[in-house]
Coordinates of C-alpha atoms and ligand atoms in Angstrom, one line a residue:
X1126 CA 0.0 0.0 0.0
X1127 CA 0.9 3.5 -0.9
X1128 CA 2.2 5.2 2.2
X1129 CA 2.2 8.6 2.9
X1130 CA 3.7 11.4 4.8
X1131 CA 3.2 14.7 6.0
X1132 CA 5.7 17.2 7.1
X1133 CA 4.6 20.2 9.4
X1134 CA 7.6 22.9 9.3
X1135 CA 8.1 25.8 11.6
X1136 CA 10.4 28.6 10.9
X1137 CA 13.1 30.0 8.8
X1138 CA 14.4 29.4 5.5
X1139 CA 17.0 27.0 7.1
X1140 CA 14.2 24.7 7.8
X1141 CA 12.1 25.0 4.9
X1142 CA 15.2 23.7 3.0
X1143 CA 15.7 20.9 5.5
X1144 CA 11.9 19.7 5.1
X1145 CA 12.7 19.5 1.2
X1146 CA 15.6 16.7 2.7
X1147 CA 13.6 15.3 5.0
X1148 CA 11.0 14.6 2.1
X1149 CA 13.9 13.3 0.4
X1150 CA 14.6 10.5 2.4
X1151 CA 10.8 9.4 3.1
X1152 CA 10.3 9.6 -0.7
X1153 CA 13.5 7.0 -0.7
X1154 CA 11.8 5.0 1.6
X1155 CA 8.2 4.7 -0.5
X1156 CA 6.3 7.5 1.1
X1157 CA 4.2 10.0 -0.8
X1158 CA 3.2 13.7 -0.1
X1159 CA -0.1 14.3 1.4
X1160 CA -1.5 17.3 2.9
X1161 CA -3.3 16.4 6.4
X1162 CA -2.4 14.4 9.2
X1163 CA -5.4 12.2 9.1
X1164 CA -4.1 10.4 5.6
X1165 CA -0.5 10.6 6.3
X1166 CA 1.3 7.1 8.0
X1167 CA 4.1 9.4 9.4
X1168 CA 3.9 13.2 10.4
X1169 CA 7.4 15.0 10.9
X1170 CA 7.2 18.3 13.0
X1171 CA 10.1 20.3 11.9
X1172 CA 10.4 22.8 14.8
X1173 CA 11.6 26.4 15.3
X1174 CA 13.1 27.6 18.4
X1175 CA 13.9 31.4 17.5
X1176 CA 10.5 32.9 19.9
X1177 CA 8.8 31.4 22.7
X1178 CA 5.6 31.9 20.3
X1179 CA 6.9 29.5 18.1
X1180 CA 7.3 26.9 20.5
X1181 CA 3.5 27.3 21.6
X1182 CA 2.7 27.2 18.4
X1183 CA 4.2 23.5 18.1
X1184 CA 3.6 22.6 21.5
X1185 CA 0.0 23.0 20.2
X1186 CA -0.1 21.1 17.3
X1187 CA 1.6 18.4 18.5
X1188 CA -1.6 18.1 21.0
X1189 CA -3.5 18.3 18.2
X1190 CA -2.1 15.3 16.9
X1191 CA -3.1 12.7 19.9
X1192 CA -6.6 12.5 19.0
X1193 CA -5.6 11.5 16.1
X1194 CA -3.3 9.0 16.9
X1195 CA -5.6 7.6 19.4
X1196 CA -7.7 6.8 16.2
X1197 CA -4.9 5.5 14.1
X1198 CA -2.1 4.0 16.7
X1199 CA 0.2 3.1 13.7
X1200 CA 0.9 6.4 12.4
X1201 CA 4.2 7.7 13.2
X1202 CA 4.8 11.3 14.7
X1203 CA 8.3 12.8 14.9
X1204 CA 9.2 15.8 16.2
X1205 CA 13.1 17.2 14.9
X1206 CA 14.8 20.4 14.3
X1207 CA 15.6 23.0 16.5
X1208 CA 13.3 22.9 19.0
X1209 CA 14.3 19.1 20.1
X1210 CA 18.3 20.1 20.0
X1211 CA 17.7 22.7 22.8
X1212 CA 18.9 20.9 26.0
X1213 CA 16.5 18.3 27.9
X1214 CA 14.0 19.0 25.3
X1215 CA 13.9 15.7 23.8
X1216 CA 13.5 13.8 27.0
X1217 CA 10.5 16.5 27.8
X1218 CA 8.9 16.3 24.6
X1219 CA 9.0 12.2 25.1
X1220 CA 7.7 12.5 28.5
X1221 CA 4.8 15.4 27.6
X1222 CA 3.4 13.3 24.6
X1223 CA 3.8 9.6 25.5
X1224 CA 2.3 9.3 21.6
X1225 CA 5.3 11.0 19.5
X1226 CA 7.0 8.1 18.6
X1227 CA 10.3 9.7 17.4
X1228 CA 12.5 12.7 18.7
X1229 CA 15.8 13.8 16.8
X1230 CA 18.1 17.0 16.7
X1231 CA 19.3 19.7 14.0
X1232 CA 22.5 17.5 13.8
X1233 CA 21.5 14.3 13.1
X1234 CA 18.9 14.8 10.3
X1235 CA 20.9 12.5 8.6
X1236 CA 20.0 10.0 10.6
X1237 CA 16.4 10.1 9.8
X1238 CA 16.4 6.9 7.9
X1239 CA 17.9 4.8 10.8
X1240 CA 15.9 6.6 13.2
X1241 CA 12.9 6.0 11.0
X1242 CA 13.9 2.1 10.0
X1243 CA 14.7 1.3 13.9
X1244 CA 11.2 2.8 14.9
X1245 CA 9.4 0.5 12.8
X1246 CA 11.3 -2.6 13.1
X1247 CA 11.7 -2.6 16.9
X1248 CA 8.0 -0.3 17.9
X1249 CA 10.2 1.4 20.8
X1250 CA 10.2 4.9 21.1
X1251 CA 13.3 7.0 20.1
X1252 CA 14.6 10.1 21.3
X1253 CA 18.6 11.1 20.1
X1254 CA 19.9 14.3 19.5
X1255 CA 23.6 14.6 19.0
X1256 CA 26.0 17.6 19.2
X1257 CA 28.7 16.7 16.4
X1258 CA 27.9 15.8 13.2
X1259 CA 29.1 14.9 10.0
X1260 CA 28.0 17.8 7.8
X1261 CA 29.1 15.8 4.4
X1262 CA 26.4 13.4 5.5
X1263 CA 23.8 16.1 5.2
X1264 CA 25.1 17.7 2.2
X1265 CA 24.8 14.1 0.7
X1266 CA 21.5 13.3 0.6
X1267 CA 18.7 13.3 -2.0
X1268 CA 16.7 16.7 -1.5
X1269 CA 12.4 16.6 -2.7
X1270 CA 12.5 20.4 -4.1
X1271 CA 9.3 22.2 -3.8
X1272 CA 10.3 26.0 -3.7
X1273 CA 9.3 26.1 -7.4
X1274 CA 11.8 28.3 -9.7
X1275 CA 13.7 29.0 -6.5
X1276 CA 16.3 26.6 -5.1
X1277 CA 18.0 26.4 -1.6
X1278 CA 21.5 26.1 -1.1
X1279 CA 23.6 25.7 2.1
X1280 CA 26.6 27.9 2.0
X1281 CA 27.7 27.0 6.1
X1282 CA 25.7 25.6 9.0
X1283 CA 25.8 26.7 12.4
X1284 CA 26.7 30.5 14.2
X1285 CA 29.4 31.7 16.2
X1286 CA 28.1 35.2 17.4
X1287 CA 26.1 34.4 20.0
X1288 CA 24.2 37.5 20.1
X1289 CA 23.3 37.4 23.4
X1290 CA 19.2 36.9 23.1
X1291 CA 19.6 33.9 20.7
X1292 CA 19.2 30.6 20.6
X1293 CA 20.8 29.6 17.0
X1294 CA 24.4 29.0 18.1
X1295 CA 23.2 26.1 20.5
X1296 CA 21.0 24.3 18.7
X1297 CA 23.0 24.5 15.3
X1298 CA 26.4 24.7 16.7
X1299 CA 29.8 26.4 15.1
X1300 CA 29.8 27.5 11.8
X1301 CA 31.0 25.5 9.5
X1302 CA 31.2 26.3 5.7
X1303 CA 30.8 23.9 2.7
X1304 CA 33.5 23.1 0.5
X1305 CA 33.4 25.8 -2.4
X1306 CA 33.3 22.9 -5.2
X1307 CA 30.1 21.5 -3.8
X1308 CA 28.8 24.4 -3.9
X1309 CA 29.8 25.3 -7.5
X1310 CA 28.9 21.6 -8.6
X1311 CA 25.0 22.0 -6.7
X1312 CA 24.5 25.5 -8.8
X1313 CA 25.5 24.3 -11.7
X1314 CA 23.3 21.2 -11.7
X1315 CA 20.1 23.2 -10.7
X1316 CA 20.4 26.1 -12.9
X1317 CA 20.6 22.8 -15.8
X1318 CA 17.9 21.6 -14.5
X1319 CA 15.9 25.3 -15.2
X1320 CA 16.2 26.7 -11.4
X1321 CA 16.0 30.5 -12.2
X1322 CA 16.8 31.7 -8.4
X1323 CA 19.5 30.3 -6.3
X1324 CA 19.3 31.3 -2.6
X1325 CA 22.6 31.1 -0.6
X1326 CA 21.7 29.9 2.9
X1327 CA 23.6 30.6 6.3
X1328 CA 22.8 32.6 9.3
X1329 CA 25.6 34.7 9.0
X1330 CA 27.0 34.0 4.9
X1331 CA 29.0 37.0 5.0
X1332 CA 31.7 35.1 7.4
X1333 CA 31.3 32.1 4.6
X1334 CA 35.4 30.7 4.5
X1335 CA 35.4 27.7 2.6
X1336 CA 38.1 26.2 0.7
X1337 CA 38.8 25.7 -2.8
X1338 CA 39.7 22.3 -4.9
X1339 CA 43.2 23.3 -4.1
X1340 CA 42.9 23.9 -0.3
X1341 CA 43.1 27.6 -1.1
X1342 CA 40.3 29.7 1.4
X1343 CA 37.8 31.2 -0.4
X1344 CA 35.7 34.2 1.0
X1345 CA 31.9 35.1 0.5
X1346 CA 32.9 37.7 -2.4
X1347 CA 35.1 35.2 -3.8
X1348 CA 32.5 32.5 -4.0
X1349 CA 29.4 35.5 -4.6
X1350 CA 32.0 35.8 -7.8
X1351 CA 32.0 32.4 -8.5
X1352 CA 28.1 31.7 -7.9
X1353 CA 27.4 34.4 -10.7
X1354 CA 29.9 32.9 -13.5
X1355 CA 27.2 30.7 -15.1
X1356 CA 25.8 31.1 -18.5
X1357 CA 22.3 32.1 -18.9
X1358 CA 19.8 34.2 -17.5
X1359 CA 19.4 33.4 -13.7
X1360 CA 19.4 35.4 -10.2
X1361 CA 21.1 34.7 -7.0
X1362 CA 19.7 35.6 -3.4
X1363 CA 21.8 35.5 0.0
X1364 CA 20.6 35.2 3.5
X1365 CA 21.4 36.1 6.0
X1366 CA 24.0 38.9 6.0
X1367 CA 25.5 40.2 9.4
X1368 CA 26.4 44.3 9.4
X1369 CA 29.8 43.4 11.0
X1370 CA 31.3 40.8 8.0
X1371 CA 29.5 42.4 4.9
X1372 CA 32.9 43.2 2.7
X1373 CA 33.8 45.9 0.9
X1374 CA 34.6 43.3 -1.3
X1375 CA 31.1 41.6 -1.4
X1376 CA 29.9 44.7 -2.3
X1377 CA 31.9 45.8 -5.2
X1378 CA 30.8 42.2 -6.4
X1379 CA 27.3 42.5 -5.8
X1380 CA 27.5 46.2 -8.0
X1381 CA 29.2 44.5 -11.0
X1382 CA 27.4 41.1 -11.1
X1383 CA 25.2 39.8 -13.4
X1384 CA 22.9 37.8 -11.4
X1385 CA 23.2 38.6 -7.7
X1386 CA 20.1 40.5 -6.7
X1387 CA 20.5 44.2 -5.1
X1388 CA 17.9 43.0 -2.5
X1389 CA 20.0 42.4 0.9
X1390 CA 18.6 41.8 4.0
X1391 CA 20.9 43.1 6.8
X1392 CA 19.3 42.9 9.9
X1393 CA 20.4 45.8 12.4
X1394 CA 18.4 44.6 15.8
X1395 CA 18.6 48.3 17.1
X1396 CA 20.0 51.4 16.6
X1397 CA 20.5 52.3 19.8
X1398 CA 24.6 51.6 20.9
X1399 CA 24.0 50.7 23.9
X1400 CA 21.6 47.8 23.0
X1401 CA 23.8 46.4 20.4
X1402 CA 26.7 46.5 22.9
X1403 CA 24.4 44.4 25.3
X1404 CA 23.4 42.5 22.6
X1405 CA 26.9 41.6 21.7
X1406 CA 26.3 42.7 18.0
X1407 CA 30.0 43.4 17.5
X1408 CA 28.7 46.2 15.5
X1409 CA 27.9 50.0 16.2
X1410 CA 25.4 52.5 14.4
X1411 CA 27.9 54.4 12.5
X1412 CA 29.3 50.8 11.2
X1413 CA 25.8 50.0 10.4
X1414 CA 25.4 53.4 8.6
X1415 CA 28.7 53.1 6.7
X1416 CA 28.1 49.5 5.0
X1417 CA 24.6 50.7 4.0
X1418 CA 25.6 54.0 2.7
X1419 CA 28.6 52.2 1.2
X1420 CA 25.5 50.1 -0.5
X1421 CA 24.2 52.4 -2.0
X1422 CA 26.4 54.3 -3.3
X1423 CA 28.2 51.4 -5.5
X1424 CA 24.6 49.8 -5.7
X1425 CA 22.2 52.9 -6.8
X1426 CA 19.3 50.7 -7.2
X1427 CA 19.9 48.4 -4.0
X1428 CA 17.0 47.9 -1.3
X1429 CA 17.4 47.3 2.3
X1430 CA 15.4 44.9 4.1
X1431 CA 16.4 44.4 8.0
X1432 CA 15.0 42.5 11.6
X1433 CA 14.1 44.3 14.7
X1434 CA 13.8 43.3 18.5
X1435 CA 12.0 45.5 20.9
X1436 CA 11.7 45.4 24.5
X1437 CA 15.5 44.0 25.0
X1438 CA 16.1 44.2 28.0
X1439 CA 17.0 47.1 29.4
X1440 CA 15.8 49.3 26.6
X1441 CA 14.9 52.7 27.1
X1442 CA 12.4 54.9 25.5
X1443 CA 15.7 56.7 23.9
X1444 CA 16.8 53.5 22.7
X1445 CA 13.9 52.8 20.7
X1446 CA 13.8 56.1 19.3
X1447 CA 17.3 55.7 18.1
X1448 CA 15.7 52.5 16.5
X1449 CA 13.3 54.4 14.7
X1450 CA 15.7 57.1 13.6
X1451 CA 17.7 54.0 11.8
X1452 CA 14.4 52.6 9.7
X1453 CA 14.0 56.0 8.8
X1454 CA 17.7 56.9 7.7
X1455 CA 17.9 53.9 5.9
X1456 CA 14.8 53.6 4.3
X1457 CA 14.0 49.5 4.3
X1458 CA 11.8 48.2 1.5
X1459 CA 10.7 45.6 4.2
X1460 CA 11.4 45.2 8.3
X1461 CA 10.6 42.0 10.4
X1462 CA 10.1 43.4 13.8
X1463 CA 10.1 41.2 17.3
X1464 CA 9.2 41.8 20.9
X1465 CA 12.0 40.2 22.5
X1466 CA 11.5 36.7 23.7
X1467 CA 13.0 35.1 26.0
X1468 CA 15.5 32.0 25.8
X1469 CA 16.8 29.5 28.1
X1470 CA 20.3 29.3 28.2
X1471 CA 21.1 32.5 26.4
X1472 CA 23.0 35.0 28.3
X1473 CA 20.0 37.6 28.0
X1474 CA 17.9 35.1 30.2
X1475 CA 19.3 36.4 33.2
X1476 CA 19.5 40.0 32.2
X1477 CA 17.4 42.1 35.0
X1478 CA 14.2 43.5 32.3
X1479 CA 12.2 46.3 33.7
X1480 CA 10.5 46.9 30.6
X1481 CA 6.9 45.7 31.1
X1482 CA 4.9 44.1 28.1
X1483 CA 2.3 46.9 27.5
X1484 CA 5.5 49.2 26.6
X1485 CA 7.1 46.4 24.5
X1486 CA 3.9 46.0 22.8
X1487 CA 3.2 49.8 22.1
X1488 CA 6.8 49.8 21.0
X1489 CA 6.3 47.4 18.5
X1490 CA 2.9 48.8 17.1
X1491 CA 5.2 52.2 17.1
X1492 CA 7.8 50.2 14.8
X1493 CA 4.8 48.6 12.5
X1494 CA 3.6 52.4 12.0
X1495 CA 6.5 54.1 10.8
X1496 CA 7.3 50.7 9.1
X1497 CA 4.2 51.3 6.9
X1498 CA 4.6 54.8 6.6
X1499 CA 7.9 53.9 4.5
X1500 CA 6.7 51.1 3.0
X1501 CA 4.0 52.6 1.8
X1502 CA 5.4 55.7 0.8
X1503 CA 8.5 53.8 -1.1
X1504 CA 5.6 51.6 -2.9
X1505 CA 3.8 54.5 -4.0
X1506 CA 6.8 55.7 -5.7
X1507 CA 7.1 52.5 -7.6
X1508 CA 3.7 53.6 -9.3
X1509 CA 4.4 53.6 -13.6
X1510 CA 7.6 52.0 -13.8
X1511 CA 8.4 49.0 -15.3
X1512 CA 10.7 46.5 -13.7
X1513 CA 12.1 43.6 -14.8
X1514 CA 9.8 40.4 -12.9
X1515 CA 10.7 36.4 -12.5
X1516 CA 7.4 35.1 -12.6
X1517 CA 6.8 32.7 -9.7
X1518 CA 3.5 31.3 -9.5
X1519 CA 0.4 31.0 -11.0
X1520 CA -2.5 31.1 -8.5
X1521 CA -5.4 28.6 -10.6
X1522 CA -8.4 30.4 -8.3
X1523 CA -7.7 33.9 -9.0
X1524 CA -6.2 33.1 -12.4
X1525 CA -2.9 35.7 -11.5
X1526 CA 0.0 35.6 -11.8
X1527 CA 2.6 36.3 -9.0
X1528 CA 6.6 37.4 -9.8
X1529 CA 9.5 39.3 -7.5
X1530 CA 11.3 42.4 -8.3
X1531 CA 15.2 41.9 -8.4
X1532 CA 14.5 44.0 -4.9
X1533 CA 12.9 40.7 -3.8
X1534 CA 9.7 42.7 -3.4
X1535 CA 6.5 40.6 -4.9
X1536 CA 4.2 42.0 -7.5
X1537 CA 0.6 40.2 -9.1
X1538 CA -0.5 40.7 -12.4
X1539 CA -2.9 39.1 -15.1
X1540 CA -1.0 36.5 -17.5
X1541 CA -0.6 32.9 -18.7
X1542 CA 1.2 30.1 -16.8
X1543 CA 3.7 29.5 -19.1
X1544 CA 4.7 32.5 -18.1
X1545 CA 5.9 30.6 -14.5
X1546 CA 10.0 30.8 -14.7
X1547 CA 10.2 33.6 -16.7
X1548 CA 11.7 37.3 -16.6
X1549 CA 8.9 39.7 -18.0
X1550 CA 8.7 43.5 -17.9
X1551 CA 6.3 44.6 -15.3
X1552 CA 4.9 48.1 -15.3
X1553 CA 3.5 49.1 -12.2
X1554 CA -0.1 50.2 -12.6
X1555 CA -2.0 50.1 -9.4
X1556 CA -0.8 50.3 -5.6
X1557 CA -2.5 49.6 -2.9
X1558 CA -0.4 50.6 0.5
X1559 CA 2.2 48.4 -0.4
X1560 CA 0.9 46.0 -2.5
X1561 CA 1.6 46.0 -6.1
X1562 CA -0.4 45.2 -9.3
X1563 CA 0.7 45.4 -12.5
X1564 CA 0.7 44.5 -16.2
X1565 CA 3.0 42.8 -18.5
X1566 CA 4.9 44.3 -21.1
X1567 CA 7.2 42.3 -22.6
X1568 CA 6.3 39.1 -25.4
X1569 CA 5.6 36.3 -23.7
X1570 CA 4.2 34.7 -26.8
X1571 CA 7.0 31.9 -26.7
X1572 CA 7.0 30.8 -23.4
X1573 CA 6.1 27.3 -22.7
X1574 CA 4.8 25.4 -19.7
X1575 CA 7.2 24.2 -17.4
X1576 CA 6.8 22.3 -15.0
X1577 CA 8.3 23.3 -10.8
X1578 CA 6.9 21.6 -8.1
X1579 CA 5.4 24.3 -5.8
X1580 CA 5.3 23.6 -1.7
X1581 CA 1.3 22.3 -1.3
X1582 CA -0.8 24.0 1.8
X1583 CA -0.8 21.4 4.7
X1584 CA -2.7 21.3 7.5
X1585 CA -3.4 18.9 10.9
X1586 CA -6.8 18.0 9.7
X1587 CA -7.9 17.6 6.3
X1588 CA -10.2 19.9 4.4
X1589 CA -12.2 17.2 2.7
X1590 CA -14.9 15.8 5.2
X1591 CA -14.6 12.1 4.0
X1592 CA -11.2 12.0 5.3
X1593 CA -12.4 13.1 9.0
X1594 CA -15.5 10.5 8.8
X1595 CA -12.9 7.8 7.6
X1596 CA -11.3 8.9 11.2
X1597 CA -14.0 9.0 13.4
X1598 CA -15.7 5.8 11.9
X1599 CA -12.0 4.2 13.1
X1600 CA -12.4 5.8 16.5
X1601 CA -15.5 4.1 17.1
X1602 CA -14.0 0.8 16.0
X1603 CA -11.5 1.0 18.0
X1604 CA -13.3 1.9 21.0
X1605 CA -15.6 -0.9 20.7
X1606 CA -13.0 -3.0 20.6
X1607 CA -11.9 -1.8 23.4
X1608 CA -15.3 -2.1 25.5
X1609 CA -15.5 -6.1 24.2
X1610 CA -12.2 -6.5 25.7
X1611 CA -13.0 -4.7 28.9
X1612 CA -16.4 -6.6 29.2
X1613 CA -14.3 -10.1 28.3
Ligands
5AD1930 N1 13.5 37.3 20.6 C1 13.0 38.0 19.6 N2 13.5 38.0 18.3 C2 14.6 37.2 18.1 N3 15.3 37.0 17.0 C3 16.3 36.1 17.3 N4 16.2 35.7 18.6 C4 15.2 36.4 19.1 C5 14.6 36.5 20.4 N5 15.1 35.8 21.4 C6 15.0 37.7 15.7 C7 16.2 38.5 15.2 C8 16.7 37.6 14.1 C9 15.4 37.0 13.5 C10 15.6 35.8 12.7 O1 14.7 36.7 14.7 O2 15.7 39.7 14.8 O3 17.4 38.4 13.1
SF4_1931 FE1 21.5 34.4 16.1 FE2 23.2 36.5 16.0 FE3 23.9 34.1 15.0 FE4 22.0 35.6 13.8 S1 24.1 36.2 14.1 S2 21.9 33.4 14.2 S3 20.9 36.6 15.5 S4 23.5 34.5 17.1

């Protein structure tokens, strides 16, 4: 019988490329895609650990899940990623939900398949994280792409800041950075299989110090340089960038590349000094306000995108108005802003917070205001020109078509889905706030269908009723089972 799985991931980018190898290795094994817990055999949580929200979240749904395990006792849940590599976490999450059959780490997602294999042949419950790993192990296996004409690349795995509020450094350990020739070979083979966006994936890229086929080091600009010496028409994203190692030299090749997008997301955290001192940025505001205006002058049209926490501990209402002063003077095209949260183990943990929540909050609402107010403003702006689109999807229902900016910023307009993987002119002809509509200008009479598997919608329980009756109906076996046996 067909069997099928269902993977549930929580998140950053990071993660959303490790489901794609996740789905790799159950396709290996004979499982299918499905959409809803109730059909799938096997449901893989692959957790984020970044917020205490997102840990809620998956605390949550992997309640959800009992009831309907209860009704089907042989599917298998998992629970990996992030969340299970924080210390004692995996022996919690095994004690909390006696029904998740298997728990594993951010290093050992290579070990899936045993993991998975042991489960079923022995029906004990497995929880194993591990701290060292064999990155060559991950980099090896087969990877179930669904980001449709966008493909993730790992560039380096782990962090070695250790910004003081963050979790990433010890639950993805050191960094450690691919060999430059893997990387070369993985582009290549992608962009010949008709990938038309490349994103470079690290948390911090810009310290990126691999090696070359000779043993020679190799720097991000040198492998930025590399990344964009392919033929054809193509574009290549990075994330994420960190203020402190963004090059002089990554910049001049950004400017006089081909393919490497002008959309960079540097996130600045604050603008306030003395918060980035306490959060052991290793960066000051005139630093930050150097590389960006060093940005933009080499790259006229380049666009800023950044992330915000507020309510650090410790921050003052002078603090955060240094933070606004920053998204003004810079001028963002997007900004991801946080109320602090909380994480065991960091060094922030202990730090004394007077700040209550009702001023974090208004803080934040504060941020989203002025955030729109430039958003808005920068959008508006955008109104009548043309710009040059790769078209992404094609949305069936609405019958529209949706494409990025080189900026990275999204646009919708009417068109045919052959169009999907293509660069078209776009002029700009309606905004709303920041949302941008548009129409095609350039001949797309050519263009053929191709054909990029998009990620699907998923969801704990199914949309389609008969799945939920098949469920229920089960239940009530089950339990009557269970009463014969009790009256027995
Ligand atoms: N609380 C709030 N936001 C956080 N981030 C990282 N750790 C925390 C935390 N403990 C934010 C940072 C980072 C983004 C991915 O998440 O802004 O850039
Ligand atoms: Fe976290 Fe800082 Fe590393 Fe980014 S650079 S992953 S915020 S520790």
């Amino acid at each position: 019988m067909d069997k099928k799985y269902l993977i549930l991931t929580y998140g950053c980018q990071m993660n959303v490329h490790e489901s794609e190898k996740l789905a790799g290795i159950l396709e290996d094994n004979g499982y299918s895609v499905c959409d809803n817990a109730v059909d799938a055999d096997i449901v893989v949580l692959n957790t984020c650990a970044i917020r205490e929200n997102a840990e809620q979240k998956i605390f949550g749904n992997i309640g959800e899940l009992k009831n309907i395990k209860l009704a089907k006792p042989e599917m298998i849940i998992a629970v990996g990623g992030c969340m299970s590599q924080q210390k004692n976490y995996a022996s919690e999450i095994v004690k909390k939900f006696p029904f998740v059959d298997i728990v594993f780490g951010t290093h050992n997602l290579a070990d899936f398949e045993r993991l998975l294999k042991t489960r079923i042949k022995t029906g004990k419950r497995i929880a194993e994280t591990t701290e060292d790993e064999t990155i060559a192990l991950r980099d090896n296996l087969n990877i179930s792409r669904t980001s449709g004409v966008n493909a993730w690349v790992n560039i380096m795995y782990g962090c070695n800041n250790f910004c003081t509020y963050c979790i990433v450094p010890y639950v993805r350990g050191r960094e450690v950075s691919r060999p430059e020739k893997d990387i070369l070979r993985e582009v290549e083979r992608l962009l010949k299989e008709g990938y038309k966006q490349i994103t470079l994936l690290g948390q911090n890229v810009n310290s990126y110090a691999g090696v070359d086929e000779n043993g020679n080091k190799v720097s991000f600009a040198k492998l930025l340089k590399d990344v964009d010496g392919f033929d054809g028409k193509y574009r290549v994203r990075f994330m994420t960038s960190h203020p402190r190692d963004l090059s002089s030299e990554a910049i001049d090749v950004i400017a006089s590349s081909k393919h490497i997008c002008h959309g960079i997301h540097l996130p600045v955290q604050s603008g306030s000094n003395n918060m980035l001192k306490v959060m052991n940025r290793h960066y000051d505001i005139s630093r930050y306000n150097s590389v960006v205006d060093e940005i933009k002058a080499k790259i006229p049209d380049a666009e800023l995108t950044t992330d915000i926490i507020v309510g650090f501990p410790g921050e003052t209402d002078q603090d955060f108005e240094d933070t606004i002063s920053v998204m003004k003077r810079t001028e963002y095209l997007q900004i991801f802003g946080f109320i602090y949260s909380k994480r065991k183990g960091t060094p922030a943990e202990k730090m004394v917070d007077p700040v209550d929540m009702k001023t974090k909050k208004e803080r934040l609402n504060r941020l989203l205001e002025v955030k729109n107010e430039i958003i808005d403003r920068k959008s508006a702006e955008m109104l009548g020109k043309t710009y040059e689109v790769l078209v992404e999807s094609y949305d069936a229902k609405n019958d529209i078509l949706y494409g990025s900016l080189d900026s990275g910023k999204t646009i919708t307009f009417k068109g045919n889905k052959a169009c999907v993987g293509e660069f078209v002119d776009v002029k700009v002809t309606n905004v709303k706030k920041s949302v941008l509509v548009g129409e095609i200008v350039s001949d797309t009479s050519a263009f053929v269908e191709k054909n990029f598997k998009t990620p699907i919608e998923v969801s704990i329980l199914p949309k389609d009723q008969k799945s939920l009756k098949i469920l229920r109906d089960n239940k009530k076996t089950a339990k009557d089972a269970n009463d014969k046996k009790s009256k027995k």
